[in-house]
Amino acid sequence: MSNANTKSAERKPHFRTLSGLPVEQVYTEADLPADLESSIGYPGEFPFTRGIYPTMYRGRLWTMRQYAGFGTAVESNQRYRYLLSKGQAGLSVAFDLPTQIGLDSDHPLALGEVGKVGVAIDSLEDMETLFDGIPLEKVSTSMTINATAATLLCLYVAVAKKQGANLAKISGTVQNDVLKEYIARGTYIYPVRPAMRIVTDIFAWCRDHLPKWNTISISGYHIREAGSTAIQEVAFTLADGIAYVQAALDAGLSVDAFAPQLSFFFNAHNDLLEEVAKYRAARRLWAKIMRDRFQAKDQRSLLLRFHAQTAGSSLTAQQPENNIVRVAIQALAAVLGGCQSLHTNSMDEALALPTEDAALIALRTQQIVAHETGVTSTIDPVAGSYAIERLTDEIETGATEYIAKIDAMGGMLRAIESGFVQGEIQKAAYEFQRAVESKEQVVVGVNEFVAQEEREIPTLRIEPEVERNQIARLQALRDKRDASKTKAALSELQRRAGTSENLLPAILAAVESYATVGEISDALRGVFGEYQESVVI
């Protein structure tokens, strides 16, 4: 059959991936690299296209890490214990908006936001409650926190010390990726350069005190949630990674001293083939960057270890049960792409924070992929697929071109300050929305296959008294703590902020004196100032 004849029978004039890459009618051996074996290598060997470990899931499964946190520390602690009892292997903490931007629960700007999108943490007292009955030596914890990452990490360490834990055994990740806040998310506090100083202070302090801790999770997730393409997600995430590595080198750290503790965080979206290719491309490109640009010698410095989360932006409030199917496909993409840990969204998250039942379905989705599908029995089962390898190459090439553009601008900090990165994401988001509105991109239940009557599902409600109770506890804490000790600790933090000394020892002393997240942030605001966003139109 001729190509012309087959074209006339096709459903639409152009086929593209979810993020706009053209999809060919058929892929053949001609689409494979000339030397496939050297391009993709073997699992656990450079360039790590096929996975960063020799045995991958045949050795151990990914960490099943459900993102959870709401209301008060008491309620969140109950959810953590519930999920751990159902087979979850690690915790992932969601913090409320005031905690993320360094405001205490009784700050006027926190009104109406306390405990809404995550758990409210004001002090060491809250953090002790959050992890009550959970031995921190035995559980891996990821904390999604950025501008106040150093403070929340110190709170976690303070709880571990109170438990008598050996800090050398404490494992987990603090997101600590402040650059993507300026690009896509907005929960920044300080100007870019002092914020970067805090990031590298965390690198240096953890190297000496928390050797098993991942000091950053360089996040493409929120870049994709803001509307980027898959190529942009890889490019801007790795460009952020380059900026962090360079900042650490400029601060006097050697690359192999901190690079093994870097980790990444990617989105798992709907386009199955593109997503699988995206992870493989990112892994290969990062290995080349670390070897060739930064001359890393330790093989662990070349490994792109990544957590994936299914795409919150793909969830629909209409026909929310459809989200179970979306999440299952996205989880499969992350596993076929070789993730090290995974969070699956709950079907109700377009409406509210997840209920206990919805969170359990999301966890069971991961367990079914792990134990019933067979995809974990062999490593990188998609390798050699004409379509997958072509997409992998295209994503790597596109991301490399973006990184070259950013280098020409003087690096990621200048690209962010000029608004280039934000503008590129905005254009991509606009193009996708146009495709949805024209029905070129079908969203089931939204612009096609619409239900005449929507069926309601149970949702989680955060009651107003949560905020009142949290404020009352905070005020009681301020009344009973040793005020002079707290004041002295905050003064020492401000003094250090005006020098080049590492901030973490002073932050740890402050949290142990029961200084609050807001007070610590204000001490640093007094020295660093606050970031003012440039408008990009």
Coordinates of C-alpha atoms in Angstrom, one line a residue:
M1 CA 0.0 0.0 0.0
S2 CA 1.5 3.4 -0.9
N3 CA 2.1 6.1 1.6
A4 CA -0.4 8.4 -0.2
N5 CA -3.2 5.8 0.1
T6 CA -2.5 5.3 3.8
K7 CA -2.4 9.0 4.5
S8 CA -5.9 9.5 2.9
A9 CA -7.3 7.0 5.4
E10 CA -5.9 8.6 8.5
R11 CA -8.1 10.2 11.2
K12 CA -6.4 13.6 11.2
P13 CA -3.9 15.5 9.0
H14 CA -1.1 15.6 11.7
F15 CA -0.2 13.4 14.6
R16 CA 1.8 14.9 17.5
T17 CA 2.8 13.9 21.0
L18 CA 1.1 15.6 23.9
S19 CA 3.8 18.2 24.0
G20 CA 3.9 18.8 20.2
L21 CA 6.6 16.6 18.7
P22 CA 5.5 15.2 15.3
V23 CA 4.7 11.5 15.4
E24 CA 5.6 9.6 12.2
Q25 CA 3.2 7.1 10.6
V26 CA 5.6 4.3 11.2
Y27 CA 9.2 4.0 12.6
T28 CA 11.8 1.6 11.2
E29 CA 15.3 0.5 11.8
A30 CA 16.4 3.7 9.9
D31 CA 15.2 5.7 13.0
L32 CA 17.6 4.0 15.3
P33 CA 21.0 5.5 16.1
A34 CA 23.8 4.2 13.8
D35 CA 25.4 2.5 16.8
L36 CA 22.5 1.6 19.0
E37 CA 24.5 -0.3 21.7
S38 CA 26.9 2.6 22.5
S39 CA 24.0 5.0 22.4
I40 CA 21.9 3.2 24.9
G41 CA 24.5 1.1 26.7
Y42 CA 23.6 -1.4 29.5
P43 CA 21.8 -0.8 32.7
G44 CA 24.2 0.6 35.3
E45 CA 26.7 1.6 32.7
F46 CA 27.4 5.0 31.0
P47 CA 25.4 6.7 29.5
F48 CA 22.7 5.1 31.7
T49 CA 20.0 5.3 29.1
R50 CA 18.6 2.0 30.2
G51 CA 18.8 2.7 34.0
I52 CA 21.2 3.7 36.7
Y53 CA 21.5 0.3 38.4
P54 CA 22.6 -3.0 36.9
T55 CA 19.6 -4.9 38.2
M56 CA 17.0 -2.1 38.5
Y57 CA 13.6 -3.5 39.7
R58 CA 14.9 -7.1 39.7
G59 CA 17.0 -6.0 42.6
R60 CA 14.5 -3.8 44.4
L61 CA 11.3 -1.9 43.5
W62 CA 11.0 1.8 43.5
T63 CA 10.0 3.5 46.7
M64 CA 6.2 3.9 46.8
R65 CA 5.9 7.4 48.4
Q66 CA 2.4 8.9 48.6
Y67 CA 2.5 12.7 49.0
A68 CA 0.3 13.6 52.0
G69 CA -0.2 16.4 54.5
F70 CA -3.2 18.4 55.5
G71 CA -4.6 20.3 58.4
T72 CA -2.6 19.9 61.6
A73 CA 0.3 17.7 62.5
V74 CA -2.0 15.4 64.4
E75 CA -4.2 14.6 61.4
S76 CA -1.3 14.2 59.0
N77 CA 0.5 11.9 61.4
Q78 CA -2.6 9.7 61.4
R79 CA -2.6 9.6 57.6
Y80 CA 1.1 8.7 57.5
R81 CA 0.6 5.8 59.9
Y82 CA -2.4 4.6 57.8
L83 CA -0.4 4.7 54.5
L84 CA 2.6 2.9 56.1
S85 CA 0.3 0.2 57.4
K86 CA -1.0 -0.4 53.9
G87 CA 2.4 -1.0 52.4
Q88 CA 3.8 2.4 51.6
A89 CA 7.6 2.4 51.8
G90 CA 8.3 6.1 52.4
L91 CA 6.7 9.3 53.5
S92 CA 6.3 12.4 51.4
V93 CA 5.3 15.5 53.3
A94 CA 3.1 18.3 51.8
F95 CA 3.3 21.6 53.7
D96 CA 0.7 24.3 53.7
L97 CA 1.3 27.6 51.8
P98 CA 2.2 29.7 54.9
T99 CA 4.9 27.2 55.8
Q100 CA 6.2 27.2 52.3
I101 CA 6.7 31.0 52.2
G102 CA 8.0 31.4 55.7
L103 CA 4.9 32.8 57.4
D104 CA 3.6 31.6 60.8
S105 CA 0.0 30.5 61.1
D106 CA -1.1 33.7 62.9
H107 CA 0.4 36.0 60.2
P108 CA -2.3 38.2 58.6
L109 CA -1.4 36.9 55.1
A110 CA -1.8 33.3 56.3
L111 CA -5.5 33.8 57.0
G112 CA -7.6 31.1 55.2
E113 CA -4.6 29.1 54.1
V114 CA -3.6 27.3 57.3
G115 CA -3.6 23.5 56.7
K116 CA -5.3 23.8 53.3
V117 CA -2.8 22.4 50.8
G118 CA -0.6 20.7 53.3
V119 CA 0.2 20.4 56.9
A120 CA 0.8 23.5 59.0
I121 CA 4.3 23.5 60.7
D122 CA 5.2 26.5 62.8
S123 CA 7.7 25.0 65.2
L124 CA 9.6 22.0 66.5
E125 CA 6.6 21.2 68.6
D126 CA 4.5 20.6 65.4
M127 CA 7.3 18.6 63.8
E128 CA 7.5 16.3 66.8
T129 CA 3.8 15.7 66.6
L130 CA 4.0 15.1 62.8
F131 CA 6.4 12.2 63.2
D132 CA 5.1 10.9 66.6
G133 CA 5.5 7.1 66.7
I134 CA 7.4 7.0 63.4
P135 CA 11.1 6.0 63.9
L136 CA 13.0 8.3 61.6
E137 CA 16.0 5.9 61.3
K138 CA 13.7 3.3 59.7
V139 CA 11.7 5.4 57.2
S140 CA 12.7 7.5 54.2
T141 CA 11.1 10.9 54.1
S142 CA 10.7 13.3 51.2
M143 CA 9.8 16.9 52.1
T144 CA 8.4 19.1 49.4
I145 CA 9.8 22.4 50.6
N146 CA 12.0 25.0 48.9
A147 CA 12.4 28.6 50.2
T148 CA 12.2 27.3 53.8
A149 CA 13.9 24.0 53.1
A150 CA 16.8 24.6 55.4
T151 CA 14.5 25.3 58.3
L152 CA 12.3 22.3 57.7
L153 CA 15.3 20.1 57.3
C154 CA 16.7 21.3 60.6
L155 CA 13.3 20.7 62.3
Y156 CA 13.5 17.1 60.9
V157 CA 17.0 16.7 62.3
A158 CA 16.0 18.1 65.6
V159 CA 13.2 15.5 65.9
A160 CA 15.6 12.7 64.9
K161 CA 18.0 13.9 67.6
K162 CA 15.2 13.8 70.2
Q163 CA 14.4 10.3 69.1
G164 CA 18.1 9.4 69.7
A165 CA 18.5 8.5 66.1
N166 CA 21.9 8.1 64.4
L167 CA 22.0 11.0 61.9
A168 CA 24.3 8.9 59.6
K169 CA 21.3 6.5 59.1
I170 CA 18.7 9.2 58.4
S171 CA 17.6 9.0 54.8
G172 CA 15.3 11.1 52.6
T173 CA 15.1 14.1 50.4
V174 CA 14.5 17.8 50.8
Q175 CA 13.2 19.4 47.5
N176 CA 15.3 22.5 48.0
D177 CA 14.9 23.5 44.3
V178 CA 14.4 27.2 44.7
L179 CA 15.1 28.1 41.0
K180 CA 11.9 26.5 39.8
E181 CA 10.0 28.6 42.2
Y182 CA 11.0 31.7 40.2
I183 CA 10.2 29.9 37.0
A184 CA 6.9 28.1 37.7
R185 CA 5.6 27.9 41.2
G186 CA 6.0 31.2 43.1
T187 CA 6.8 30.1 46.7
Y188 CA 10.0 32.0 46.8
I189 CA 11.1 34.4 49.6
Y190 CA 14.6 35.8 49.0
P191 CA 16.3 37.2 45.9
V192 CA 17.8 34.5 43.7
R193 CA 21.4 34.8 44.8
P194 CA 21.1 34.6 48.6
A195 CA 18.5 31.8 48.0
M196 CA 21.2 29.9 46.1
R197 CA 23.6 30.5 49.0
I198 CA 21.1 28.7 51.3
V199 CA 20.9 25.7 48.8
T200 CA 24.7 25.3 48.8
D201 CA 24.9 25.6 52.5
I202 CA 22.5 22.6 52.7
F203 CA 24.8 20.7 50.4
A204 CA 27.9 21.4 52.5
W205 CA 26.2 20.7 55.9
C206 CA 24.6 17.5 54.8
R207 CA 27.9 16.2 53.3
D208 CA 29.3 16.3 56.9
H209 CA 26.2 15.5 59.0
L210 CA 23.6 13.6 56.9
P211 CA 25.6 11.4 54.5
K212 CA 22.5 9.5 53.3
W213 CA 20.3 12.5 52.7
N214 CA 19.5 13.7 49.2
T215 CA 20.2 17.4 49.4
I216 CA 18.1 18.6 46.5
S217 CA 15.3 17.2 44.3
I218 CA 15.8 19.3 41.1
S219 CA 12.3 19.6 39.9
G220 CA 10.8 19.5 36.4
Y221 CA 7.5 18.5 37.8
H222 CA 6.2 22.0 38.4
I223 CA 7.8 23.3 35.2
R224 CA 5.6 20.7 33.4
E225 CA 2.6 21.6 35.5
A226 CA 3.0 25.2 34.5
G227 CA 2.5 24.1 30.8
S228 CA 5.9 23.2 29.5
T229 CA 6.6 20.6 26.8
A230 CA 8.5 17.4 27.6
I231 CA 11.6 18.9 25.9
Q232 CA 11.3 22.0 28.0
E233 CA 10.8 20.0 31.2
V234 CA 14.1 18.1 30.6
A235 CA 16.0 21.2 29.4
F236 CA 15.0 23.6 32.1
T237 CA 15.4 21.0 34.9
L238 CA 18.9 20.0 33.8
A239 CA 19.8 23.7 33.3
D240 CA 18.7 24.3 36.9
G241 CA 20.9 21.3 37.9
I242 CA 23.8 22.9 36.0
A243 CA 23.3 26.1 38.0
Y244 CA 23.3 24.3 41.3
V245 CA 26.4 22.3 40.5
Q246 CA 28.2 25.5 39.4
A247 CA 27.0 27.4 42.5
A248 CA 28.4 24.6 44.7
L249 CA 31.7 24.6 42.9
D250 CA 31.9 28.4 43.3
A251 CA 31.2 27.9 47.0
G252 CA 34.4 25.7 47.2
L253 CA 32.9 22.2 47.1
S254 CA 34.4 19.6 44.9
V255 CA 31.9 18.0 42.4
D256 CA 32.3 14.4 43.7
A257 CA 31.7 15.6 47.3
F258 CA 28.1 16.6 46.7
A259 CA 26.9 15.4 43.2
P260 CA 26.1 11.8 44.5
Q261 CA 23.5 13.4 46.7
L262 CA 21.7 15.3 44.0
S263 CA 18.3 13.9 42.9
F264 CA 15.6 14.9 40.4
F265 CA 11.8 15.1 40.3
F266 CA 9.9 14.7 37.0
N267 CA 6.3 14.7 35.9
A268 CA 4.6 11.6 34.6
H269 CA 2.1 12.8 32.0
N270 CA -0.4 11.1 29.7
D271 CA 1.6 10.5 26.5
L272 CA 3.0 7.1 27.4
L273 CA 5.7 6.8 24.7
E274 CA 6.9 10.4 25.0
E275 CA 7.1 10.1 28.8
V276 CA 9.2 6.9 28.7
A277 CA 11.5 8.5 26.2
K278 CA 11.8 11.7 28.3
Y279 CA 13.2 9.9 31.3
R280 CA 15.7 7.9 29.2
A281 CA 16.8 11.1 27.5
A282 CA 17.2 13.1 30.7
R283 CA 19.3 10.3 32.3
R284 CA 21.6 10.1 29.3
L285 CA 22.0 13.8 29.0
W286 CA 22.8 14.4 32.7
A287 CA 25.5 11.7 32.6
K288 CA 27.2 13.5 29.7
I289 CA 26.9 16.9 31.4
M290 CA 28.4 15.7 34.6
R291 CA 31.2 13.8 32.9
D292 CA 32.1 16.3 30.1
R293 CA 31.2 19.7 31.6
F294 CA 32.0 19.2 35.2
Q295 CA 34.6 16.4 34.9
A296 CA 33.0 14.3 37.6
K297 CA 35.1 11.1 38.3
D298 CA 32.9 9.3 40.8
Q299 CA 30.3 7.2 38.8
R300 CA 27.7 8.1 41.4
S301 CA 28.0 11.7 40.3
L302 CA 26.8 10.8 36.8
L303 CA 23.5 9.1 38.0
L304 CA 20.2 10.9 37.4
R305 CA 18.2 9.4 40.3
F306 CA 14.6 10.6 40.0
H307 CA 11.3 10.6 41.8
A308 CA 8.2 10.9 39.6
Q309 CA 4.7 12.1 40.4
T310 CA 1.7 11.6 38.1
A311 CA 0.5 14.8 36.5
G312 CA -1.8 16.9 38.7
S313 CA -2.6 19.1 35.8
S314 CA -4.0 16.2 33.8
L315 CA -6.6 15.4 36.5
T316 CA -10.2 16.6 35.8
A317 CA -13.0 17.6 38.1
Q318 CA -15.4 16.2 35.5
Q319 CA -15.9 12.4 35.8
P320 CA -13.1 12.1 38.5
E321 CA -13.1 8.3 38.3
N322 CA -11.4 8.7 34.9
N323 CA -8.4 10.0 36.8
I324 CA -7.8 6.5 38.1
V325 CA -7.1 5.4 34.5
R326 CA -4.9 8.4 33.7
V327 CA -2.8 7.8 36.9
A328 CA -2.3 4.1 36.1
I329 CA -1.0 4.9 32.6
Q330 CA 1.2 7.7 34.0
A331 CA 2.6 5.4 36.7
L332 CA 3.4 2.8 34.0
A333 CA 5.3 5.4 32.1
A334 CA 7.4 6.3 35.1
V335 CA 8.2 2.6 35.8
L336 CA 9.1 1.9 32.2
G337 CA 11.2 5.0 32.4
G338 CA 13.1 3.7 35.4
C339 CA 12.1 5.9 38.3
Q340 CA 13.6 5.4 41.8
S341 CA 10.4 6.5 43.7
L342 CA 6.9 7.3 42.7
H343 CA 3.8 9.2 43.9
T344 CA 0.5 8.4 42.3
N345 CA -2.2 11.1 42.5
S346 CA -5.6 10.4 43.9
M347 CA -8.7 10.6 41.7
D348 CA -10.2 13.4 43.8
E349 CA -7.3 15.8 43.7
A350 CA -8.8 18.1 41.1
L351 CA -11.5 18.8 43.7
A352 CA -9.8 18.7 47.1
L353 CA -7.0 17.1 49.1
P354 CA -7.3 13.3 48.8
T355 CA -9.6 11.3 51.0
E356 CA -8.2 8.2 52.7
D357 CA -10.1 5.9 50.3
A358 CA -8.8 7.7 47.2
A359 CA -5.3 7.7 48.5
L360 CA -5.5 3.9 49.0
I361 CA -6.6 3.4 45.4
A362 CA -3.6 5.5 44.3
L363 CA -1.2 3.4 46.3
R364 CA -2.8 0.1 45.1
T365 CA -2.3 1.4 41.5
Q366 CA 1.5 1.3 42.1
Q367 CA 1.3 -2.1 43.8
I368 CA -0.6 -3.5 40.8
V369 CA 2.0 -2.1 38.4
A370 CA 4.8 -3.6 40.5
H371 CA 3.4 -7.0 41.2
E372 CA 0.8 -7.9 38.5
T373 CA 1.9 -6.4 35.1
G374 CA 5.3 -8.2 34.6
V375 CA 7.0 -4.9 33.5
T376 CA 9.4 -5.1 36.5
S377 CA 10.8 -8.6 35.6
T378 CA 13.1 -7.3 32.9
I379 CA 15.2 -4.1 32.7
D380 CA 14.1 -1.4 30.3
P381 CA 11.8 -3.6 28.2
V382 CA 11.2 -0.8 25.7
A383 CA 14.9 -0.6 24.6
G384 CA 15.4 -0.9 20.9
S385 CA 11.8 0.1 20.1
Y386 CA 12.1 2.2 16.9
A387 CA 9.6 4.7 18.2
I388 CA 11.0 5.0 21.7
E389 CA 14.6 5.3 20.6
R390 CA 13.7 8.0 18.0
L391 CA 11.7 10.0 20.6
T392 CA 14.6 9.6 23.1
D393 CA 17.0 11.1 20.6
E394 CA 14.6 13.9 19.7
I395 CA 14.1 14.9 23.3
E396 CA 17.8 14.8 24.1
T397 CA 18.6 16.9 21.0
G398 CA 15.9 19.5 21.8
A399 CA 16.9 19.8 25.4
T400 CA 20.6 20.2 24.4
E401 CA 19.6 23.1 22.1
Y402 CA 17.8 24.8 24.9
I403 CA 20.7 24.4 27.3
A404 CA 23.0 25.9 24.7
K405 CA 20.7 28.9 24.4
I406 CA 20.7 29.3 28.2
D407 CA 24.5 29.1 28.3
A408 CA 24.7 31.8 25.7
M409 CA 22.6 34.1 27.9
G410 CA 25.1 33.6 30.7
G411 CA 23.4 30.7 32.5
M412 CA 20.1 29.8 34.2
L413 CA 20.1 32.6 36.7
R414 CA 20.3 35.2 34.0
A415 CA 17.7 33.3 31.8
I416 CA 15.3 33.4 34.8
E417 CA 15.9 37.0 35.6
S418 CA 15.3 38.0 32.0
G419 CA 12.0 36.1 31.9
F420 CA 13.2 33.8 29.0
V421 CA 12.3 30.5 30.7
Q422 CA 9.0 31.8 32.0
G423 CA 8.1 33.1 28.5
E424 CA 8.9 29.8 26.8
I425 CA 6.6 27.9 29.2
Q426 CA 3.8 30.4 28.7
K427 CA 3.9 30.0 24.9
A428 CA 3.8 26.2 25.3
A429 CA 0.9 26.4 27.7
Y430 CA -1.0 28.7 25.4
E431 CA -0.5 26.3 22.4
F432 CA -1.8 23.4 24.4
Q433 CA -4.9 25.3 25.6
R434 CA -5.7 26.3 22.0
A435 CA -5.5 22.6 21.0
V436 CA -7.9 21.7 23.8
E437 CA -10.3 24.5 22.8
S438 CA -10.3 23.5 19.2
K439 CA -10.7 19.8 20.2
E440 CA -7.4 18.9 18.3
Q441 CA -6.5 17.6 21.8
V442 CA -9.3 15.5 23.3
V443 CA -9.7 15.5 27.1
V444 CA -12.2 12.8 27.9
G445 CA -15.1 14.1 30.0
V446 CA -14.1 17.8 29.4
N447 CA -14.3 18.6 25.6
E448 CA -15.5 15.2 24.4
F449 CA -17.6 12.3 25.9
V450 CA -19.1 14.8 28.4
A451 CA -21.5 13.5 31.0
Q452 CA -25.0 15.0 31.0
E453 CA -25.1 14.8 34.8
E454 CA -21.9 14.8 36.9
R455 CA -21.8 12.4 39.7
E456 CA -20.5 13.7 43.1
I457 CA -17.8 11.8 45.0
P458 CA -16.8 12.3 48.6
T459 CA -14.1 14.9 49.2
L460 CA -12.0 16.0 52.1
R461 CA -12.9 19.2 53.9
I462 CA -10.5 21.2 56.1
E463 CA -12.7 22.7 58.8
P464 CA -12.2 26.4 59.9
E465 CA -11.4 25.4 63.5
V466 CA -8.1 23.8 62.2
E467 CA -6.7 27.3 61.7
R468 CA -8.0 28.5 65.0
N469 CA -6.6 25.6 66.9
Q470 CA -3.2 25.9 65.2
I471 CA -3.0 29.6 66.0
A472 CA -3.9 28.8 69.7
R473 CA -1.1 26.2 69.9
L474 CA 1.4 28.6 68.4
Q475 CA 0.6 31.4 70.8
A476 CA 0.8 28.9 73.7
L477 CA 4.2 27.8 72.5
R478 CA 5.5 31.5 72.4
D479 CA 4.2 31.9 76.0
K480 CA 6.0 28.9 77.4
R481 CA 9.4 28.8 75.6
D482 CA 12.5 30.5 76.9
A483 CA 12.2 33.8 75.1
S484 CA 15.7 35.0 75.8
K485 CA 17.2 31.8 74.4
T486 CA 15.0 32.1 71.2
K487 CA 16.0 35.7 70.8
A488 CA 19.7 34.9 71.1
A489 CA 19.5 32.1 68.5
L490 CA 17.8 34.4 66.0
S491 CA 20.4 37.1 66.6
E492 CA 23.2 34.6 65.9
L493 CA 21.4 33.5 62.7
Q494 CA 21.2 37.2 61.5
R495 CA 24.9 37.6 62.3
R496 CA 25.8 34.6 60.2
A497 CA 23.6 35.6 57.3
G498 CA 25.7 38.8 57.0
T499 CA 28.9 36.6 56.6
S500 CA 29.9 33.7 54.4
E501 CA 29.5 31.2 57.3
N502 CA 27.2 28.2 56.8
L503 CA 23.7 29.0 58.0
L504 CA 22.6 25.5 59.0
P505 CA 24.2 25.3 62.5
A506 CA 22.5 28.6 63.4
I507 CA 19.1 27.5 61.9
L508 CA 19.3 24.2 63.8
A509 CA 20.1 26.1 67.1
A510 CA 17.1 28.4 66.4
V511 CA 14.6 25.5 65.8
E512 CA 15.9 23.8 68.9
S513 CA 15.2 27.0 70.9
Y514 CA 11.6 26.7 69.5
A515 CA 12.0 29.7 67.2
T516 CA 9.2 29.5 64.6
V517 CA 9.4 29.1 60.9
G518 CA 8.2 32.6 60.4
E519 CA 10.7 34.1 62.9
I520 CA 13.6 32.3 61.2
S521 CA 12.4 33.5 57.8
D522 CA 12.0 37.0 59.0
A523 CA 15.6 37.0 60.5
L524 CA 16.9 36.1 57.0
R525 CA 14.5 38.6 55.3
G526 CA 16.1 41.3 57.4
V527 CA 19.5 40.6 55.8
F528 CA 18.6 39.2 52.3
G529 CA 15.4 41.2 51.5
E530 CA 12.6 39.7 49.4
Y531 CA 12.4 38.8 45.7
Q532 CA 10.3 41.0 43.5
E533 CA 9.0 39.2 40.4
S534 CA 9.6 40.7 37.0
V535 CA 6.4 40.6 34.8
V536 CA 6.6 38.5 31.6
I537 CA 3.9 39.2 29.1

